[in-house]
């Protein structure tokens, strides 16, 4: 790059600085406008899909505050979602960790291209590290390696894990974790299997 080219490059960069500096000052879009654009982007919806575009009270409140609720709002959300928790009638919270591993690895289900009989997965590795041997994982959520072992396989922690998978907002208002049980993404047995994946001493998560 010669001197003239450097001069023009520097001038161009300087022209961009004010715009970049002011990017954070742009006012957020009106919620109604965002909602209208979002709805318009979904065309030819399969039967029953329109309901997925409707936010429930918790989703709406979290959207309005950009997932940063006040202490009072957070307490109200957690109380409301806690009331929605449904534990297994048989009292058993853990299933088969091997089945849970498959659920954690699977990201299928709930997509336009999936057949109606597609079994949903949890897609847990998209956000968490679980088994230390797995090298492909997301970091949006915390690492869960050694989850049960680190908690001494305590019964109260098993119950808390079931609740967190069933409805994460009961534990943490405006959590980015899906509410797998409340929204019917995973069945009771699937949630049990995921809890086993976290807590069974033989699970690779705890090795």
PDB file of N, CA and C in Angstrom, residues 19-89:
ATOM      1  N   UNK A  19     -20.547   6.982  12.274  1.00  0.00           N
ATOM      2  CA  UNK A  19     -21.673   6.067  12.129  1.00  0.00           C
ATOM      3  C   UNK A  19     -21.545   4.902  13.088  1.00  0.00           C
ATOM      4  N   UNK A  20     -20.316   4.374  13.216  1.00  0.00           N
ATOM      5  CA  UNK A  20     -20.106   3.246  14.114  1.00  0.00           C
ATOM      6  C   UNK A  20     -20.322   3.661  15.557  1.00  0.00           C
ATOM      7  N   UNK A  21     -19.849   4.841  15.884  1.00  0.00           N
ATOM      8  CA  UNK A  21     -19.978   5.299  17.259  1.00  0.00           C
ATOM      9  C   UNK A  21     -21.430   5.531  17.638  1.00  0.00           C
ATOM     10  N   UNK A  22     -22.260   5.878  16.657  1.00  0.00           N
ATOM     11  CA  UNK A  22     -23.649   6.169  16.954  1.00  0.00           C
ATOM     12  C   UNK A  22     -24.568   4.963  16.849  1.00  0.00           C
ATOM     13  N   UNK A  23     -24.013   3.787  16.514  1.00  0.00           N
ATOM     14  CA  UNK A  23     -24.847   2.603  16.324  1.00  0.00           C
ATOM     15  C   UNK A  23     -25.598   2.232  17.596  1.00  0.00           C
ATOM     16  N   UNK A  24     -24.951   2.380  18.735  1.00  0.00           N
ATOM     17  CA  UNK A  24     -25.590   2.021  20.000  1.00  0.00           C
ATOM     18  C   UNK A  24     -26.653   3.020  20.425  1.00  0.00           C
ATOM     19  N   UNK A  25     -26.672   4.161  19.766  1.00  0.00           N
ATOM     20  CA  UNK A  25     -27.630   5.201  20.135  1.00  0.00           C
ATOM     21  C   UNK A  25     -28.960   5.075  19.389  1.00  0.00           C
ATOM     22  N   UNK A  26     -29.031   4.121  18.477  1.00  0.00           N
ATOM     23  CA  UNK A  26     -30.261   3.942  17.706  1.00  0.00           C
ATOM     24  C   UNK A  26     -31.363   3.429  18.623  1.00  0.00           C
ATOM     25  N   UNK A  27     -32.495   4.078  18.584  1.00  0.00           N
ATOM     26  CA  UNK A  27     -33.610   3.680  19.441  1.00  0.00           C
ATOM     27  C   UNK A  27     -34.143   2.321  19.008  1.00  0.00           C
ATOM     28  N   UNK A  28     -34.570   1.492  19.962  1.00  0.00           N
ATOM     29  CA  UNK A  28     -35.129   0.187  19.598  1.00  0.00           C
ATOM     30  C   UNK A  28     -36.402   0.336  18.785  1.00  0.00           C
ATOM     31  N   UNK A  29     -36.641  -0.610  17.918  1.00  0.00           N
ATOM     32  CA  UNK A  29     -37.833  -0.579  17.079  1.00  0.00           C
ATOM     33  C   UNK A  29     -39.079  -0.752  17.926  1.00  0.00           C
ATOM     34  N   UNK A  30     -40.163  -0.169  17.453  1.00  0.00           N
ATOM     35  CA  UNK A  30     -41.439  -0.313  18.133  1.00  0.00           C
ATOM     36  C   UNK A  30     -41.834  -1.784  18.163  1.00  0.00           C
ATOM     37  N   UNK A  31     -42.222  -2.315  19.330  1.00  0.00           N
ATOM     38  CA  UNK A  31     -42.569  -3.748  19.429  1.00  0.00           C
ATOM     39  C   UNK A  31     -43.626  -4.189  18.429  1.00  0.00           C
ATOM     40  N   UNK A  32     -44.590  -3.322  18.164  1.00  0.00           N
ATOM     41  CA  UNK A  32     -45.641  -3.683  17.213  1.00  0.00           C
ATOM     42  C   UNK A  32     -45.069  -3.859  15.814  1.00  0.00           C
ATOM     43  N   UNK A  33     -44.099  -3.008  15.465  1.00  0.00           N
ATOM     44  CA  UNK A  33     -43.457  -3.110  14.152  1.00  0.00           C
ATOM     45  C   UNK A  33     -42.664  -4.400  14.034  1.00  0.00           C
ATOM     46  N   UNK A  34     -41.915  -4.730  15.088  1.00  0.00           N
ATOM     47  CA  UNK A  34     -41.142  -5.969  15.099  1.00  0.00           C
ATOM     48  C   UNK A  34     -42.063  -7.175  14.987  1.00  0.00           C
ATOM     49  N   UNK A  35     -43.160  -7.146  15.725  1.00  0.00           N
ATOM     50  CA  UNK A  35     -44.106  -8.254  15.709  1.00  0.00           C
ATOM     51  C   UNK A  35     -44.715  -8.428  14.323  1.00  0.00           C
ATOM     52  N   UNK A  36     -45.064  -7.308  13.688  1.00  0.00           N
ATOM     53  CA  UNK A  36     -45.659  -7.375  12.350  1.00  0.00           C
ATOM     54  C   UNK A  36     -44.673  -7.941  11.336  1.00  0.00           C
ATOM     55  N   UNK A  37     -43.415  -7.513  11.431  1.00  0.00           N
ATOM     56  CA  UNK A  37     -42.394  -8.005  10.494  1.00  0.00           C
ATOM     57  C   UNK A  37     -42.140  -9.496  10.718  1.00  0.00           C
ATOM     58  N   UNK A  38     -42.115  -9.896  11.979  1.00  0.00           N
ATOM     59  CA  UNK A  38     -41.883 -11.301  12.288  1.00  0.00           C
ATOM     60  C   UNK A  38     -42.999 -12.165  11.710  1.00  0.00           C
ATOM     61  N   UNK A  39     -44.241 -11.731  11.906  1.00  0.00           N
ATOM     62  CA  UNK A  39     -45.366 -12.506  11.405  1.00  0.00           C
ATOM     63  C   UNK A  39     -45.357 -12.566   9.874  1.00  0.00           C
ATOM     64  N   UNK A  40     -44.984 -11.453   9.246  1.00  0.00           N
ATOM     65  CA  UNK A  40     -44.978 -11.406   7.781  1.00  0.00           C
ATOM     66  C   UNK A  40     -43.914 -12.315   7.183  1.00  0.00           C
ATOM     67  N   UNK A  41     -42.887 -12.633   7.972  1.00  0.00           N
ATOM     68  CA  UNK A  41     -41.796 -13.466   7.455  1.00  0.00           C
ATOM     69  C   UNK A  41     -42.171 -14.944   7.404  1.00  0.00           C
ATOM     70  N   UNK A  42     -43.270 -15.316   8.078  1.00  0.00           N
ATOM     71  CA  UNK A  42     -43.723 -16.703   8.057  1.00  0.00           C
ATOM     72  C   UNK A  42     -44.869 -16.824   7.061  1.00  0.00           C
ATOM     73  N   UNK A  43     -44.646 -17.557   5.988  1.00  0.00           N
ATOM     74  CA  UNK A  43     -45.674 -17.739   4.964  1.00  0.00           C
ATOM     75  C   UNK A  43     -45.963 -19.228   4.782  1.00  0.00           C
ATOM     76  N   UNK A  44     -47.151 -19.532   4.350  1.00  0.00           N
ATOM     77  CA  UNK A  44     -47.551 -20.919   4.091  1.00  0.00           C
ATOM     78  C   UNK A  44     -47.306 -21.813   5.313  1.00  0.00           C
ATOM     79  N   UNK A  45     -47.762 -21.329   6.455  1.00  0.00           N
ATOM     80  CA  UNK A  45     -47.551 -22.085   7.679  1.00  0.00           C
ATOM     81  C   UNK A  45     -48.322 -23.401   7.662  1.00  0.00           C
ATOM     82  N   UNK A  46     -47.684 -24.479   8.121  1.00  0.00           N
ATOM     83  CA  UNK A  46     -48.421 -25.752   8.243  1.00  0.00           C
ATOM     84  C   UNK A  46     -49.537 -25.598   9.266  1.00  0.00           C
ATOM     85  N   UNK A  47     -50.492 -26.488   9.204  1.00  0.00           N
ATOM     86  CA  UNK A  47     -51.615 -26.430  10.124  1.00  0.00           C
ATOM     87  C   UNK A  47     -51.138 -26.480  11.573  1.00  0.00           C
ATOM     88  N   UNK A  48     -51.644 -25.558  12.378  1.00  0.00           N
ATOM     89  CA  UNK A  48     -51.301 -25.524  13.792  1.00  0.00           C
ATOM     90  C   UNK A  48     -50.102 -24.672  14.142  1.00  0.00           C
ATOM     91  N   UNK A  49     -49.359 -24.216  13.122  1.00  0.00           N
ATOM     92  CA  UNK A  49     -48.138 -23.455  13.399  1.00  0.00           C
ATOM     93  C   UNK A  49     -48.407 -22.011  13.780  1.00  0.00           C
ATOM     94  N   UNK A  50     -49.531 -21.459  13.384  1.00  0.00           N
ATOM     95  CA  UNK A  50     -49.807 -20.047  13.671  1.00  0.00           C
ATOM     96  C   UNK A  50     -49.769 -19.773  15.174  1.00  0.00           C
ATOM     97  N   UNK A  51     -50.172 -20.740  15.968  1.00  0.00           N
ATOM     98  CA  UNK A  51     -50.191 -20.553  17.425  1.00  0.00           C
ATOM     99  C   UNK A  51     -48.787 -20.350  17.985  1.00  0.00           C
ATOM    100  N   UNK A  52     -47.778 -20.831  17.263  1.00  0.00           N
ATOM    101  CA  UNK A  52     -46.402 -20.685  17.737  1.00  0.00           C
ATOM    102  C   UNK A  52     -45.925 -19.234  17.682  1.00  0.00           C
ATOM    103  N   UNK A  53     -46.626 -18.409  16.951  1.00  0.00           N
ATOM    104  CA  UNK A  53     -46.230 -17.009  16.844  1.00  0.00           C
ATOM    105  C   UNK A  53     -46.813 -16.162  17.965  1.00  0.00           C
ATOM    106  N   UNK A  54     -47.650 -16.762  18.786  1.00  0.00           N
ATOM    107  CA  UNK A  54     -48.275 -16.030  19.885  1.00  0.00           C
ATOM    108  C   UNK A  54     -47.435 -16.165  21.150  1.00  0.00           C
ATOM    109  N   UNK A  55     -47.008 -15.050  21.721  1.00  0.00           N
ATOM    110  CA  UNK A  55     -46.231 -15.079  22.951  1.00  0.00           C
ATOM    111  C   UNK A  55     -47.151 -15.254  24.156  1.00  0.00           C
ATOM    112  N   UNK A  56     -46.714 -16.042  25.127  1.00  0.00           N
ATOM    113  CA  UNK A  56     -47.457 -16.094  26.372  1.00  0.00           C
ATOM    114  C   UNK A  56     -46.997 -14.918  27.248  1.00  0.00           C
ATOM    115  N   UNK A  57     -47.565 -14.804  28.422  1.00  0.00           N
ATOM    116  CA  UNK A  57     -47.293 -13.640  29.268  1.00  0.00           C
ATOM    117  C   UNK A  57     -45.814 -13.509  29.609  1.00  0.00           C
ATOM    118  N   UNK A  58     -45.178 -14.615  29.930  1.00  0.00           N
ATOM    119  CA  UNK A  58     -43.757 -14.576  30.296  1.00  0.00           C
ATOM    120  C   UNK A  58     -42.894 -14.167  29.114  1.00  0.00           C
ATOM    121  N   UNK A  59     -43.150 -14.730  27.958  1.00  0.00           N
ATOM    122  CA  UNK A  59     -42.376 -14.363  26.774  1.00  0.00           C
ATOM    123  C   UNK A  59     -42.537 -12.882  26.449  1.00  0.00           C
ATOM    124  N   UNK A  60     -43.771 -12.413  26.555  1.00  0.00           N
ATOM    125  CA  UNK A  60     -44.036 -11.004  26.234  1.00  0.00           C
ATOM    126  C   UNK A  60     -43.301 -10.077  27.199  1.00  0.00           C
ATOM    127  N   UNK A  61     -43.360 -10.381  28.486  1.00  0.00           N
ATOM    128  CA  UNK A  61     -42.689  -9.535  29.473  1.00  0.00           C
ATOM    129  C   UNK A  61     -41.175  -9.542  29.270  1.00  0.00           C
ATOM    130  N   UNK A  62     -40.616 -10.708  29.014  1.00  0.00           N
ATOM    131  CA  UNK A  62     -39.169 -10.796  28.808  1.00  0.00           C
ATOM    132  C   UNK A  62     -38.731 -10.062  27.542  1.00  0.00           C
ATOM    133  N   UNK A  63     -39.568 -10.126  26.501  1.00  0.00           N
ATOM    134  CA  UNK A  63     -39.258  -9.401  25.267  1.00  0.00           C
ATOM    135  C   UNK A  63     -39.260  -7.900  25.511  1.00  0.00           C
ATOM    136  N   UNK A  64     -40.223  -7.438  26.286  1.00  0.00           N
ATOM    137  CA  UNK A  64     -40.348  -6.001  26.523  1.00  0.00           C
ATOM    138  C   UNK A  64     -39.156  -5.430  27.285  1.00  0.00           C
ATOM    139  N   UNK A  65     -38.521  -6.253  28.119  1.00  0.00           N
ATOM    140  CA  UNK A  65     -37.376  -5.764  28.906  1.00  0.00           C
ATOM    141  C   UNK A  65     -36.064  -6.345  28.389  1.00  0.00           C
ATOM    142  N   UNK A  66     -36.106  -6.942  27.215  1.00  0.00           N
ATOM    143  CA  UNK A  66     -34.913  -7.514  26.588  1.00  0.00           C
ATOM    144  C   UNK A  66     -34.202  -8.495  27.520  1.00  0.00           C
ATOM    145  N   UNK A  67     -34.980  -9.312  28.169  1.00  0.00           N
ATOM    146  CA  UNK A  67     -34.479 -10.360  29.061  1.00  0.00           C
ATOM    147  C   UNK A  67     -33.715  -9.823  30.271  1.00  0.00           C
ATOM    148  N   UNK A  68     -34.033  -8.601  30.667  1.00  0.00           N
ATOM    149  CA  UNK A  68     -33.421  -8.018  31.870  1.00  0.00           C
ATOM    150  C   UNK A  68     -34.538  -7.536  32.796  1.00  0.00           C
ATOM    151  N   UNK A  69     -35.250  -8.482  33.429  1.00  0.00           N
ATOM    152  CA  UNK A  69     -36.374  -8.095  34.280  1.00  0.00           C
ATOM    153  C   UNK A  69     -35.915  -7.442  35.576  1.00  0.00           C
ATOM    154  N   UNK A  70     -36.757  -6.590  36.117  1.00  0.00           N
ATOM    155  CA  UNK A  70     -36.495  -6.029  37.436  1.00  0.00           C
ATOM    156  C   UNK A  70     -36.628  -7.151  38.466  1.00  0.00           C
ATOM    157  N   UNK A  71     -36.111  -6.948  39.676  1.00  0.00           N
ATOM    158  CA  UNK A  71     -36.265  -7.988  40.711  1.00  0.00           C
ATOM    159  C   UNK A  71     -37.720  -8.382  40.941  1.00  0.00           C
ATOM    160  N   UNK A  72     -38.609  -7.404  40.957  1.00  0.00           N
ATOM    161  CA  UNK A  72     -40.025  -7.708  41.181  1.00  0.00           C
ATOM    162  C   UNK A  72     -40.609  -8.510  40.021  1.00  0.00           C
ATOM    163  N   UNK A  73     -40.266  -8.119  38.780  1.00  0.00           N
ATOM    164  CA  UNK A  73     -40.768  -8.850  37.621  1.00  0.00           C
ATOM    165  C   UNK A  73     -40.203 -10.264  37.607  1.00  0.00           C
ATOM    166  N   UNK A  74     -38.922 -10.407  37.923  1.00  0.00           N
ATOM    167  CA  UNK A  74     -38.289 -11.725  37.935  1.00  0.00           C
ATOM    168  C   UNK A  74     -38.974 -12.640  38.944  1.00  0.00           C
ATOM    169  N   UNK A  75     -39.256 -12.098  40.130  1.00  0.00           N
ATOM    170  CA  UNK A  75     -39.918 -12.895  41.165  1.00  0.00           C
ATOM    171  C   UNK A  75     -41.306 -13.328  40.712  1.00  0.00           C
ATOM    172  N   UNK A  76     -42.028 -12.434  40.041  1.00  0.00           N
ATOM    173  CA  UNK A  76     -43.375 -12.750  39.565  1.00  0.00           C
ATOM    174  C   UNK A  76     -43.323 -13.818  38.476  1.00  0.00           C
ATOM    175  N   UNK A  77     -42.356 -13.702  37.566  1.00  0.00           N
ATOM    176  CA  UNK A  77     -42.222 -14.683  36.490  1.00  0.00           C
ATOM    177  C   UNK A  77     -41.882 -16.051  37.067  1.00  0.00           C
ATOM    178  N   UNK A  78     -40.927 -16.102  37.974  1.00  0.00           N
ATOM    179  CA  UNK A  78     -40.515 -17.384  38.545  1.00  0.00           C
ATOM    180  C   UNK A  78     -41.647 -18.043  39.323  1.00  0.00           C
ATOM    181  N   UNK A  79     -42.443 -17.230  40.038  1.00  0.00           N
ATOM    182  CA  UNK A  79     -43.586 -17.786  40.765  1.00  0.00           C
ATOM    183  C   UNK A  79     -44.620 -18.329  39.790  1.00  0.00           C
ATOM    184  N   UNK A  80     -44.889 -17.588  38.721  1.00  0.00           N
ATOM    185  CA  UNK A  80     -45.878 -18.017  37.735  1.00  0.00           C
ATOM    186  C   UNK A  80     -45.435 -19.309  37.045  1.00  0.00           C
ATOM    187  N   UNK A  81     -44.164 -19.377  36.686  1.00  0.00           N
ATOM    188  CA  UNK A  81     -43.677 -20.561  35.989  1.00  0.00           C
ATOM    189  C   UNK A  81     -43.534 -21.760  36.927  1.00  0.00           C
ATOM    190  N   UNK A  82     -43.217 -21.508  38.184  1.00  0.00           N
ATOM    191  CA  UNK A  82     -43.135 -22.599  39.151  1.00  0.00           C
ATOM    192  C   UNK A  82     -44.485 -23.287  39.288  1.00  0.00           C
ATOM    193  N   UNK A  83     -45.559 -22.499  39.207  1.00  0.00           N
ATOM    194  CA  UNK A  83     -46.906 -23.064  39.300  1.00  0.00           C
ATOM    195  C   UNK A  83     -47.228 -23.960  38.112  1.00  0.00           C
ATOM    196  N   UNK A  84     -46.451 -23.868  37.042  1.00  0.00           N
ATOM    197  CA  UNK A  84     -46.700 -24.672  35.845  1.00  0.00           C
ATOM    198  C   UNK A  84     -45.905 -25.980  35.840  1.00  0.00           C
ATOM    199  N   UNK A  85     -45.031 -26.153  36.821  1.00  0.00           N
ATOM    200  CA  UNK A  85     -44.228 -27.373  36.875  1.00  0.00           C
ATOM    201  C   UNK A  85     -45.114 -28.589  37.128  1.00  0.00           C
ATOM    202  N   UNK A  86     -44.845 -29.648  36.393  1.00  0.00           N
ATOM    203  CA  UNK A  86     -45.562 -30.906  36.586  1.00  0.00           C
ATOM    204  C   UNK A  86     -44.515 -32.013  36.724  1.00  0.00           C
ATOM    205  N   UNK A  87     -44.467 -32.629  37.895  1.00  0.00           N
ATOM    206  CA  UNK A  87     -43.520 -33.713  38.136  1.00  0.00           C
ATOM    207  C   UNK A  87     -44.178 -35.056  37.820  1.00  0.00           C
ATOM    208  N   UNK A  88     -43.399 -36.078  37.522  1.00  0.00           N
ATOM    209  CA  UNK A  88     -43.962 -37.393  37.206  1.00  0.00           C
ATOM    210  C   UNK A  88     -44.843 -37.929  38.332  1.00  0.00           C
ATOM    211  N   UNK A  89     -45.983 -38.473  37.967  1.00  0.00           N
ATOM    212  CA  UNK A  89     -46.920 -39.000  38.951  1.00  0.00           C
ATOM    213  C   UNK A  89     -46.330 -40.183  39.708  1.00  0.00           C
TER     214      UNK A  89
END
